[in-house]
PDB file of C-alpha atoms in Angstrom:
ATOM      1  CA  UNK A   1     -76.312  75.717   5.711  1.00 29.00           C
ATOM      2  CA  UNK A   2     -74.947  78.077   3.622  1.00 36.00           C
ATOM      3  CA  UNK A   3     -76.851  80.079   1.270  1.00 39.00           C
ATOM      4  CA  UNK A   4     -75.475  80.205  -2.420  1.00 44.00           C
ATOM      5  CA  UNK A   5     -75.121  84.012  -3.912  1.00 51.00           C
ATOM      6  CA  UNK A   6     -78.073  85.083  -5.900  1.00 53.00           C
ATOM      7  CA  UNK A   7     -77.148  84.198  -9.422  1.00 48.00           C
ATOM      8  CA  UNK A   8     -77.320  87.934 -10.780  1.00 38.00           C
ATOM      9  CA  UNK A   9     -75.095  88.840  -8.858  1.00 44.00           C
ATOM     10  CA  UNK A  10     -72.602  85.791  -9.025  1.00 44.00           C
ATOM     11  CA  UNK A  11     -73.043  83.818 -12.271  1.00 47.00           C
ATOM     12  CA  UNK A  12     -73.708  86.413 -14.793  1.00 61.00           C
ATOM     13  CA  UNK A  13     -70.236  87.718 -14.062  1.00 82.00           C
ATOM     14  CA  UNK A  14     -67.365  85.777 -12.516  1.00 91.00           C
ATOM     15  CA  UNK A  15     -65.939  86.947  -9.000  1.00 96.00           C
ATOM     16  CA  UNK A  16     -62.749  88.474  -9.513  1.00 97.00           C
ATOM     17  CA  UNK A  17     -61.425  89.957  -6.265  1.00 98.00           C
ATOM     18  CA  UNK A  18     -62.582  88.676  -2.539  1.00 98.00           C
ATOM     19  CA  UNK A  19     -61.749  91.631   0.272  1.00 98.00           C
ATOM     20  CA  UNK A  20     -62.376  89.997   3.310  1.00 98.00           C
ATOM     21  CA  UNK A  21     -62.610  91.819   7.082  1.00 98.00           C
ATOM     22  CA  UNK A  22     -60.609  89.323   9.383  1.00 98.00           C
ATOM     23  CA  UNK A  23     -61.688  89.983  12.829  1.00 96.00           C
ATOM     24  CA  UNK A  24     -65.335  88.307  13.471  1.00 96.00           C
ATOM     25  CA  UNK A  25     -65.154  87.492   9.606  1.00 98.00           C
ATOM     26  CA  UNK A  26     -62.393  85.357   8.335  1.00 98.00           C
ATOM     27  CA  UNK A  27     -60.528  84.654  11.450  1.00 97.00           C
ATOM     28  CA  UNK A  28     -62.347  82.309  14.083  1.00 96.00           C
ATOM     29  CA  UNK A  29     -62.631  83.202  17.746  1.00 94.00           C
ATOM     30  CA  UNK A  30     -59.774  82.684  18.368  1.00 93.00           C
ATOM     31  CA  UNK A  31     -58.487  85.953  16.127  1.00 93.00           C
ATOM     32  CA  UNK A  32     -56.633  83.347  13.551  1.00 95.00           C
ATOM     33  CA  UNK A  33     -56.966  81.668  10.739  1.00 97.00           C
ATOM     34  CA  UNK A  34     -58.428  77.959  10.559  1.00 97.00           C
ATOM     35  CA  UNK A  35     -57.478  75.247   8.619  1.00 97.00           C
ATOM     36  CA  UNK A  36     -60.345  75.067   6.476  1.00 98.00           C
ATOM     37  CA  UNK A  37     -60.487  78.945   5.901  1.00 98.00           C
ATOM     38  CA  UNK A  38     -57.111  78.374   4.738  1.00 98.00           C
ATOM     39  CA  UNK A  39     -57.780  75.650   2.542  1.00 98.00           C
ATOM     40  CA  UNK A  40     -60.856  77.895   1.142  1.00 98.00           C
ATOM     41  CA  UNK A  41     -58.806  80.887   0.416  1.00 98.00           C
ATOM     42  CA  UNK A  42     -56.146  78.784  -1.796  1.00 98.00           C
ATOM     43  CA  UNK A  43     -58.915  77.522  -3.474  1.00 98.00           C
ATOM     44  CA  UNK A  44     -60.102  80.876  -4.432  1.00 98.00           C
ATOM     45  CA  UNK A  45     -57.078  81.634  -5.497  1.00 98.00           C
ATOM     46  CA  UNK A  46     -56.051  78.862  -6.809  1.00 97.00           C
ATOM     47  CA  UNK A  47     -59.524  79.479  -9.333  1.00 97.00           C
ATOM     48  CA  UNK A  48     -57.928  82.398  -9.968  1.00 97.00           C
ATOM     49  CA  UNK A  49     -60.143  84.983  -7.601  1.00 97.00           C
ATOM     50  CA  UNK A  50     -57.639  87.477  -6.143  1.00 98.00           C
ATOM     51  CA  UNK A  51     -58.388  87.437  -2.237  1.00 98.00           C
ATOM     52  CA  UNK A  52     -57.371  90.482  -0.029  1.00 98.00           C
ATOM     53  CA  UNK A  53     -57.647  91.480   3.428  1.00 98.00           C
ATOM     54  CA  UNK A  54     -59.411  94.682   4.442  1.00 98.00           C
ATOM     55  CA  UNK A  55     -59.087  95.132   7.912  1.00 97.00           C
ATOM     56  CA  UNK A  56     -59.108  98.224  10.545  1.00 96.00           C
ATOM     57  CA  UNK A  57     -56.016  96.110  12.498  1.00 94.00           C
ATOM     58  CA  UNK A  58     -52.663  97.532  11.377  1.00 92.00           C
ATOM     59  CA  UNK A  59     -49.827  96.147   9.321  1.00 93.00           C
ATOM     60  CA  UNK A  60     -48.508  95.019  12.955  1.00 89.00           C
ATOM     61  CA  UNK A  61     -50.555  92.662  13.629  1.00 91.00           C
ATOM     62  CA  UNK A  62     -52.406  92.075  10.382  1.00 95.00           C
ATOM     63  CA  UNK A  63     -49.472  91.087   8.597  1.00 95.00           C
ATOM     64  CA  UNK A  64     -48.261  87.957  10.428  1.00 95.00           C
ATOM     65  CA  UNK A  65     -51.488  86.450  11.505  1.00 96.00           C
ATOM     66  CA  UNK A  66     -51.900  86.326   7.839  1.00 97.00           C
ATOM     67  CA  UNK A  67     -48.910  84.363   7.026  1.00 96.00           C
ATOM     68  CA  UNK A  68     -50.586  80.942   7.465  1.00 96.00           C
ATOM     69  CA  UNK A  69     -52.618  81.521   4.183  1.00 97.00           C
ATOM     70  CA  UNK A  70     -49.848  82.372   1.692  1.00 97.00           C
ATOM     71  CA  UNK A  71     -51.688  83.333  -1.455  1.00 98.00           C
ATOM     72  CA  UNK A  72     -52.976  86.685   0.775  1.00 98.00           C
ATOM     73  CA  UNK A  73     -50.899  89.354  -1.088  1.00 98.00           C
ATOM     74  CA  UNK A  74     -52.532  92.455  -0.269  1.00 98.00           C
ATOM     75  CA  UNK A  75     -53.979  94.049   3.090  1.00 98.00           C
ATOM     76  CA  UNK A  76     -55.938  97.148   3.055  1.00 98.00           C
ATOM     77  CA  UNK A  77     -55.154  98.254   6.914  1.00 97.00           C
ATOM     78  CA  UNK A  78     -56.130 100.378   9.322  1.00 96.00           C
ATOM     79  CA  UNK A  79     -59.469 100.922   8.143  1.00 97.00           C
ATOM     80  CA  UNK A  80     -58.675 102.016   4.510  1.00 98.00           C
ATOM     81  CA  UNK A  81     -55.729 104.280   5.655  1.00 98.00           C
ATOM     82  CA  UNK A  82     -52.871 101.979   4.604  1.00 97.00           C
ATOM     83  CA  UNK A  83     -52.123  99.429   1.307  1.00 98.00           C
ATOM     84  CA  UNK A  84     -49.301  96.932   2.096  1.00 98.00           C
ATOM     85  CA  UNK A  85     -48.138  94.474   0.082  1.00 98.00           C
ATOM     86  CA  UNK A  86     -47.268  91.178   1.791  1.00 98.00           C
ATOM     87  CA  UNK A  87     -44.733  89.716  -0.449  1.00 97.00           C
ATOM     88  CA  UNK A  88     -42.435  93.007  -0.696  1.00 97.00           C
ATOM     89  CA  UNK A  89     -43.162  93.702   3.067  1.00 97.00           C
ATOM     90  CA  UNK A  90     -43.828  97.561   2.134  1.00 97.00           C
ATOM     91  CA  UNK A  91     -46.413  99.666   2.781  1.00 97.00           C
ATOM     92  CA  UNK A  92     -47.058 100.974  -0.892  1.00 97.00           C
ATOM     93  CA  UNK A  93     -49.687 103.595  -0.299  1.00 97.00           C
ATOM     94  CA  UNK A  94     -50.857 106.130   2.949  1.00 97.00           C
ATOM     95  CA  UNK A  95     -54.023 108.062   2.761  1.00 98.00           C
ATOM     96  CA  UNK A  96     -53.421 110.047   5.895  1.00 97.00           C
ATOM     97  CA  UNK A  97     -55.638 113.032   7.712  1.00 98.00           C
ATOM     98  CA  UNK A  98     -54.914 116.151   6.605  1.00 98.00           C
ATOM     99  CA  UNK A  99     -52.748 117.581  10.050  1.00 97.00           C
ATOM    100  CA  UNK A 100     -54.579 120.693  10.629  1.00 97.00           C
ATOM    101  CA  UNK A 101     -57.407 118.132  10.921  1.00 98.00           C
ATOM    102  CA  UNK A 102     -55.422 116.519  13.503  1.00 97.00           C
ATOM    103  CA  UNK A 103     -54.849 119.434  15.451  1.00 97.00           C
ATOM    104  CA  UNK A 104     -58.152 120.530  15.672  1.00 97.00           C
ATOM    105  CA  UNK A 105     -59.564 117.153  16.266  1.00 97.00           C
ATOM    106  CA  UNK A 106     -57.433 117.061  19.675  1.00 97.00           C
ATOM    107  CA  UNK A 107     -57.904 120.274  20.563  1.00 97.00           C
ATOM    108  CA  UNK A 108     -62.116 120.308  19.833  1.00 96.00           C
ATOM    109  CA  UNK A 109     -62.833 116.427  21.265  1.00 97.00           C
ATOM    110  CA  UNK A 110     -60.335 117.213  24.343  1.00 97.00           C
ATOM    111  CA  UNK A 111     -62.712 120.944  24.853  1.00 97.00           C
ATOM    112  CA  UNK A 112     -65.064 118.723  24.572  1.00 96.00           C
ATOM    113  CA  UNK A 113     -64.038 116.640  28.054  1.00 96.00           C
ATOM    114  CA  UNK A 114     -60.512 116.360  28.922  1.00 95.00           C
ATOM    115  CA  UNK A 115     -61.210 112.659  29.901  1.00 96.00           C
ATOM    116  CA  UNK A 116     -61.083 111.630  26.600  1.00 97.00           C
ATOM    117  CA  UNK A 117     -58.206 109.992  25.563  1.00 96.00           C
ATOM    118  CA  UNK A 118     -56.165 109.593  22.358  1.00 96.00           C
ATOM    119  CA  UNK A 119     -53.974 106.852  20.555  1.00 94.00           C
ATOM    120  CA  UNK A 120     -52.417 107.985  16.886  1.00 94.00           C
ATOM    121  CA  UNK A 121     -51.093 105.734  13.797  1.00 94.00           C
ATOM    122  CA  UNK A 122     -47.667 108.148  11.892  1.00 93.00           C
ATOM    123  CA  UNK A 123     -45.386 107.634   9.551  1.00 91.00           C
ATOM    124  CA  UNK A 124     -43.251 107.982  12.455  1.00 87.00           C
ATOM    125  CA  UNK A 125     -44.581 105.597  14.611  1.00 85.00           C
ATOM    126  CA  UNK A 126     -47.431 104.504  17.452  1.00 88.00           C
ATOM    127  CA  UNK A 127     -48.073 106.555  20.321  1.00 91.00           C
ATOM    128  CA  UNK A 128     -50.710 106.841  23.062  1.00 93.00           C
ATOM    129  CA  UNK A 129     -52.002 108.538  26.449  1.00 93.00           C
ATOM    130  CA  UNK A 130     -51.242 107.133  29.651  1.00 91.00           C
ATOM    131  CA  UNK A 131     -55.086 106.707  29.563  1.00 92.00           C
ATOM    132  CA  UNK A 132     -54.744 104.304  26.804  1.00 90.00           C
ATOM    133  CA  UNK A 133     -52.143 101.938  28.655  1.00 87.00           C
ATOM    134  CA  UNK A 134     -54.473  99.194  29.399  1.00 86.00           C
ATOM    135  CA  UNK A 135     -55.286  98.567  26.124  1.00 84.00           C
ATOM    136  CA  UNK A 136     -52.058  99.506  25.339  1.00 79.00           C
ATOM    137  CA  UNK A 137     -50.630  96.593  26.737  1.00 75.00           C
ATOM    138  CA  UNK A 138     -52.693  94.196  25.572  1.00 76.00           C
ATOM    139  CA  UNK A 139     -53.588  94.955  21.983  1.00 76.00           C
ATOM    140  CA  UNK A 140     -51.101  93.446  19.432  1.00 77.00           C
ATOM    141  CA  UNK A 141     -51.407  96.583  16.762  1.00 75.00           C
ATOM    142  CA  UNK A 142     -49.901  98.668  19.695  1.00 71.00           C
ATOM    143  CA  UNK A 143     -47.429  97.023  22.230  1.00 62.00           C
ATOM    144  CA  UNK A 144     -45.424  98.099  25.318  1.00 61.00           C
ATOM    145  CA  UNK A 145     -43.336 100.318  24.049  1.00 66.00           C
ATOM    146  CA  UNK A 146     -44.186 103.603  22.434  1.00 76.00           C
ATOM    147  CA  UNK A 147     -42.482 104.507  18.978  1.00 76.00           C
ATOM    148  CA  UNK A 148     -43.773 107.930  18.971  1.00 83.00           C
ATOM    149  CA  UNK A 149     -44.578 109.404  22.593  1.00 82.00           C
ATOM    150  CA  UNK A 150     -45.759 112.442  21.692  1.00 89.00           C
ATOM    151  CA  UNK A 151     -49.115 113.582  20.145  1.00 93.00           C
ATOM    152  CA  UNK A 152     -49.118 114.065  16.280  1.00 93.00           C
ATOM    153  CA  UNK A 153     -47.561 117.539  15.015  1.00 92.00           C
ATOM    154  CA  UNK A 154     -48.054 119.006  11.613  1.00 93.00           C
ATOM    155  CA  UNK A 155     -44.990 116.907   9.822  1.00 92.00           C
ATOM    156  CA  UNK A 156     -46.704 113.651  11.034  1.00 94.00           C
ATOM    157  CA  UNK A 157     -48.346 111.654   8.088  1.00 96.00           C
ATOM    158  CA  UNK A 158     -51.356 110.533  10.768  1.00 97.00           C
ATOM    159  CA  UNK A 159     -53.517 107.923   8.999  1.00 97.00           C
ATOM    160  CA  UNK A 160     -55.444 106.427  12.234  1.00 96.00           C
ATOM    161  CA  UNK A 161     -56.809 108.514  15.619  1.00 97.00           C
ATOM    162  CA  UNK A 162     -57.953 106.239  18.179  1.00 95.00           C
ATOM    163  CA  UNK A 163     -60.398 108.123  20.972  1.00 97.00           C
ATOM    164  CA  UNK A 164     -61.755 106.652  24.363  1.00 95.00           C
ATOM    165  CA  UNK A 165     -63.938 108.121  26.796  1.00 96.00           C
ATOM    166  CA  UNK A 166     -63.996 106.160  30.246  1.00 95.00           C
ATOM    167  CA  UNK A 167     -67.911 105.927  30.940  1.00 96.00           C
ATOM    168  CA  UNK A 168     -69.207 106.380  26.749  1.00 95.00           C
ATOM    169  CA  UNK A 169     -68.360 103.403  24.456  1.00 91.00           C
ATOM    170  CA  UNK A 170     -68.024 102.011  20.953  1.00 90.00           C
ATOM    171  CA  UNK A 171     -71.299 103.273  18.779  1.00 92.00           C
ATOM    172  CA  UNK A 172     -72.751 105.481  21.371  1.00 95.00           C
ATOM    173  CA  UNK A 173     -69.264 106.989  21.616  1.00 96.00           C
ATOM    174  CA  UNK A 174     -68.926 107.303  17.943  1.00 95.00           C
ATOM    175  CA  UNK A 175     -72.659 109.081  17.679  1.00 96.00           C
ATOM    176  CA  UNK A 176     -71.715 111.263  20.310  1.00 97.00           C
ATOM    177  CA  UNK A 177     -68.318 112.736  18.833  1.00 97.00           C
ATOM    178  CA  UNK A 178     -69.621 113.156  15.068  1.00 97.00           C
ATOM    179  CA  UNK A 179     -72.012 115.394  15.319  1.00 96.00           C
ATOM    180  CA  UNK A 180     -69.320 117.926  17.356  1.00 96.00           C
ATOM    181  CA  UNK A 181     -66.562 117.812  15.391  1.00 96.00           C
ATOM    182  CA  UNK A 182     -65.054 120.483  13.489  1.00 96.00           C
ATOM    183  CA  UNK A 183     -63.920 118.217  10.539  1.00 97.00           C
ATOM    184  CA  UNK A 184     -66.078 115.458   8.452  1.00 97.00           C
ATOM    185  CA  UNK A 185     -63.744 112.574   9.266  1.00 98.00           C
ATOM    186  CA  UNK A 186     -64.370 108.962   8.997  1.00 98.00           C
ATOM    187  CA  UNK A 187     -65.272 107.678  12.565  1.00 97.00           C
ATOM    188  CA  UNK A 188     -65.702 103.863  12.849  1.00 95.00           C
ATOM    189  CA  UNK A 189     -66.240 101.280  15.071  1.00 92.00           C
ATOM    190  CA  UNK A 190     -65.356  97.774  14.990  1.00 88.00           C
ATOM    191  CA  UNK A 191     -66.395  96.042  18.057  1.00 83.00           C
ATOM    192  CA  UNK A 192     -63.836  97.702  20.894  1.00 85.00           C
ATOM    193  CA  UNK A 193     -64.389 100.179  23.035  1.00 88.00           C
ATOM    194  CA  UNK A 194     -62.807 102.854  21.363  1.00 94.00           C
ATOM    195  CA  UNK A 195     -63.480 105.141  18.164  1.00 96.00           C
ATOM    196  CA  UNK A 196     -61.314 104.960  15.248  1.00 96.00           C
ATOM    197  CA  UNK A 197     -60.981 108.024  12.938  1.00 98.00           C
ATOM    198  CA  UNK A 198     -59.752 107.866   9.296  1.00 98.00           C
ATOM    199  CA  UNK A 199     -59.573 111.317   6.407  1.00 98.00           C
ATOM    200  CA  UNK A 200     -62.266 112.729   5.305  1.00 98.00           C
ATOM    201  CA  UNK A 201     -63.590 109.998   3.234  1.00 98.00           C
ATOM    202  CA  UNK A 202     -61.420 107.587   3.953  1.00 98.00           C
ATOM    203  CA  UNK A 203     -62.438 103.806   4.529  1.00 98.00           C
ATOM    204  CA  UNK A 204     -62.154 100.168   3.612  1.00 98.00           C
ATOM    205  CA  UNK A 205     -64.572 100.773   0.177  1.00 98.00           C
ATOM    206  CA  UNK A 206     -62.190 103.727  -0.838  1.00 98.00           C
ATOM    207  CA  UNK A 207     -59.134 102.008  -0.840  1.00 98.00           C
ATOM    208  CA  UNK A 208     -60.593  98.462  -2.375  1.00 98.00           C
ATOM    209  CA  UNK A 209     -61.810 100.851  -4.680  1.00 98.00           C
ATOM    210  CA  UNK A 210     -58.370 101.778  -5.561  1.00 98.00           C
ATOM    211  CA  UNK A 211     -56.842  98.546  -5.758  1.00 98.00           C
ATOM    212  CA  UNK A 212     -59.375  97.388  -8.628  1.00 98.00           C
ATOM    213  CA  UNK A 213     -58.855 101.032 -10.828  1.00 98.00           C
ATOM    214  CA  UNK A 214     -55.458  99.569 -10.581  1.00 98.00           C
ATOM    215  CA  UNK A 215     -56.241  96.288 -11.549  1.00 98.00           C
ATOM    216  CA  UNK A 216     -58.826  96.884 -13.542  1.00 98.00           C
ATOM    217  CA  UNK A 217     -61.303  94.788 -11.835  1.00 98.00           C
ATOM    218  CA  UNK A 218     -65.003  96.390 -12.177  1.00 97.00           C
ATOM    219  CA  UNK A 219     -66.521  96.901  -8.781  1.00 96.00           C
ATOM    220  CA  UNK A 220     -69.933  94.303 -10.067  1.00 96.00           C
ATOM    221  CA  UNK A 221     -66.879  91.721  -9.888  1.00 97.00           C
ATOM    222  CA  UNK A 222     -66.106  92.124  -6.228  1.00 98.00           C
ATOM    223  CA  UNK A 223     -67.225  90.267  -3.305  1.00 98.00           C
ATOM    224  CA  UNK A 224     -66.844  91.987   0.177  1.00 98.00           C
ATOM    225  CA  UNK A 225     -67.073  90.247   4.006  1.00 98.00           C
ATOM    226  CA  UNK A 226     -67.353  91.979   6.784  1.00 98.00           C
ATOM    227  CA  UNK A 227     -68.956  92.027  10.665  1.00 97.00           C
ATOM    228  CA  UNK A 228     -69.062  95.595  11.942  1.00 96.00           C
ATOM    229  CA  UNK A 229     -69.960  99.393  11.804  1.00 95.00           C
ATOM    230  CA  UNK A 230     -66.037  99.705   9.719  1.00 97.00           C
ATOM    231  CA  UNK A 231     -67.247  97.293   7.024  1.00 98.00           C
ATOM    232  CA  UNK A 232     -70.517  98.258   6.417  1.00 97.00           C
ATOM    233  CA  UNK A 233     -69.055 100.689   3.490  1.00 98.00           C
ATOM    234  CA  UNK A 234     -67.366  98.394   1.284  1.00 98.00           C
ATOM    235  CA  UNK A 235     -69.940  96.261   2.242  1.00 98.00           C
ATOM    236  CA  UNK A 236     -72.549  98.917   0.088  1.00 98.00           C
ATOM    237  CA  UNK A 237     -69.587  99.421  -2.580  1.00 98.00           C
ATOM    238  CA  UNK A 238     -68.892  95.924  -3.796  1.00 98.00           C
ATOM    239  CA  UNK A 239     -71.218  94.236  -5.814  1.00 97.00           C
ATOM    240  CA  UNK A 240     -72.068  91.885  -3.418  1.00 97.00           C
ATOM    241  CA  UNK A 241     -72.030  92.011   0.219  1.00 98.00           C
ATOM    242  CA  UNK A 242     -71.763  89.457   2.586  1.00 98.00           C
ATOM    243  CA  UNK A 243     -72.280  90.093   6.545  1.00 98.00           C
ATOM    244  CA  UNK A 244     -71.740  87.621   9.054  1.00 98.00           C
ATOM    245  CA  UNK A 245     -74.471  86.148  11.416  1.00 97.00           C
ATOM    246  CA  UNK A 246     -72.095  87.667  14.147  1.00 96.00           C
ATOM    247  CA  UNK A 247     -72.255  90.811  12.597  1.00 95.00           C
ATOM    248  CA  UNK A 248     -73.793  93.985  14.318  1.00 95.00           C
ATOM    249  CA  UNK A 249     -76.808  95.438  12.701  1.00 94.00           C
ATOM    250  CA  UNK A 250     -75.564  97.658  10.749  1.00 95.00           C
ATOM    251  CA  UNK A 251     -73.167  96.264   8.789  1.00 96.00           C
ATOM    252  CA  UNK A 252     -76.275  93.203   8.423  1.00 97.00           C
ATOM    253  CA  UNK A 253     -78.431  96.039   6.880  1.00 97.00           C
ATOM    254  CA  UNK A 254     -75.640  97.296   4.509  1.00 97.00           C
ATOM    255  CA  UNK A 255     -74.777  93.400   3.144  1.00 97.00           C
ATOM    256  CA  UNK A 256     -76.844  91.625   0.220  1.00 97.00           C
ATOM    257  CA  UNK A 257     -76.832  88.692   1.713  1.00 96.00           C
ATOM    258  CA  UNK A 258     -75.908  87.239   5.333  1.00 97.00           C
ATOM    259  CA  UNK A 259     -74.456  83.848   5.954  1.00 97.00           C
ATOM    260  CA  UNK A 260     -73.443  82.351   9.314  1.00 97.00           C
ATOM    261  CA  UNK A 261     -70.678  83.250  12.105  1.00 98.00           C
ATOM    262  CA  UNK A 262     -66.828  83.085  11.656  1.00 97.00           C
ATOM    263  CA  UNK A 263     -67.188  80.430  14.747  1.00 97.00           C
ATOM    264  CA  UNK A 264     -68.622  78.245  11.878  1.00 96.00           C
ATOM    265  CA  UNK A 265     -65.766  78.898   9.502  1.00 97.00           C
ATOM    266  CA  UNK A 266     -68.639  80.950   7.630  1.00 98.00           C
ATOM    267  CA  UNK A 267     -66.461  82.511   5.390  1.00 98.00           C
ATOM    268  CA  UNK A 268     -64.873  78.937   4.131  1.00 98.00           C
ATOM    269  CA  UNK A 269     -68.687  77.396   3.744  1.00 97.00           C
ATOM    270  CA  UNK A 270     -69.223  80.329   1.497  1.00 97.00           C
ATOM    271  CA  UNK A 271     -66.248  80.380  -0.752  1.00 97.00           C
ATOM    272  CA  UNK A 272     -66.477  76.504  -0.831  1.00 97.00           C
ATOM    273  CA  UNK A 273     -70.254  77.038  -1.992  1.00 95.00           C
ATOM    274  CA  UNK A 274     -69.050  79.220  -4.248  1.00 95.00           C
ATOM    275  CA  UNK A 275     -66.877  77.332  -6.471  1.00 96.00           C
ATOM    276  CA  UNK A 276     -68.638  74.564  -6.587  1.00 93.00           C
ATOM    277  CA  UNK A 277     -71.436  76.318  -8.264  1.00 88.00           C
ATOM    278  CA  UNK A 278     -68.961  77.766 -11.040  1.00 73.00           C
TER     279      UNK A 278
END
């Protein structure tokens, strides 16, 4: 059963912009897009709410598993590092680290233990350690083949750091690295057993946050969905946040309100509930 918005935050003022996480939020298990999810998002659109994707995947893989929907023009990637714009096929805006950031980042996390392990995001491609070829190989923001093979240098534009650590995972890993870094960078999690590391203030919120200064769509008019530690952000910034039941904790405690899990097409219930009460 889905539980309808509270009406101050919902009926007093229309919903104009939906940013939606798509991994353990508006793509099922399966990491795709259902029918009915579908149908719900061309609805919202189609009632004229602009619906985006914010999402910590890339434009690799973000991009075409998105193609089902259609009416999805805009995808905030890589954690808030990237703004691509579906139709044109172009990545319109980077927010990348600062590279002296970079640098030290390597050099003080690999001080640190030299079994940790890095995977980097450029301008000028993907590129990872041999460490990283498991995941490598599997992970569809990555592939077999690497586009940039060696580590990020100062005329990189880097806008994504991925860090493993063979025997320290996922939140512990992330609680472990912050407090020891040289830099205040963004370091996220999102449900893998890697880190991911964004600019100094950089995030999903930050760049939805752009988008609607652009638009001109007041932050009170923006509804956010999202499962994990990398949503929990935009989650506090829009004026309503909705966690999955899946969700970790954290991004739970950072939502308004919490409906059920993307295995229950959650995110359709929702948006269905929600324009039938307009």
């Amino acid at each position: 059963m889905v539980r309808l918005p509270d009406d101050s935050l919902t009926r007093r003022r229309p919903v104009r912009l939906i940013a939606s996480d798509l991994d353990g939020t508006l793509f099922g298990p399966e990491h795709a897009l259902t029918p009915r999810t579908i149908a719900a998002v061309q609805a919202a659109v189609g009632a004229g709410i602009h619906v985006i994707a914010a999402t910590g995947r890339s434009t690799t893989s973000a991009v075409p598993r998105l193609a089902p929907v259609e009416v999805i023009d805009t995808a905030v990637c890589s954690n808030g590092s990237l703004i691509h714009d579906l139709p044109t096929g172009h990545t319109t805006d980077r927010f990348p680290i600062d590279p002296a950031m970079v640098e030290r980042l390597l050099a003080c996390v690999s001080a640190i233990d030299d079994r940790f392990a890095f995977c980097w995001e450029t301008d000028h491609g993907n590129g990872w350690d041999d460490a990283f070829d498991d995941i490598a190989f599997v992970h569809e923001d990555l592939g077999e083949e690497r586009g940039l093979a060696r580590r990020p240098i100062m005329s990189d534009r880097t806008t994504k750091i991925m860090v493993r650590h063979p025997e320290i995972e996922q939140e512990e890993l992330r609680e472990f690295l912050v407090p020891r870094m040289v830099d205040p960078l963004t370091v996220s999690t999102s449900g893998v057993q890697f880190v991911e590391i964004t600019g100094v203030g950089i995030n999903k919120a930050t760049a939805v946050a752009e988008l609607c200064s652009r638009w001109g769509i007041d932050r009170r008019d923006v509804v956010a969905l999202g499962d994990n530690h990398n949503d929990a952000a935009l989650l506090e910034w829009a004026g309503l946040g909705v966690a999955m039941g899946n969700g970790s904790s954290l991004a739970r405690s950072a939502a308004d309100l919490v409906i059920g899990t993307n295995v229950d097409d959650a995110v359709a219930q929702w948006i269905e509930a929600l324009l039938s009460s307009s």
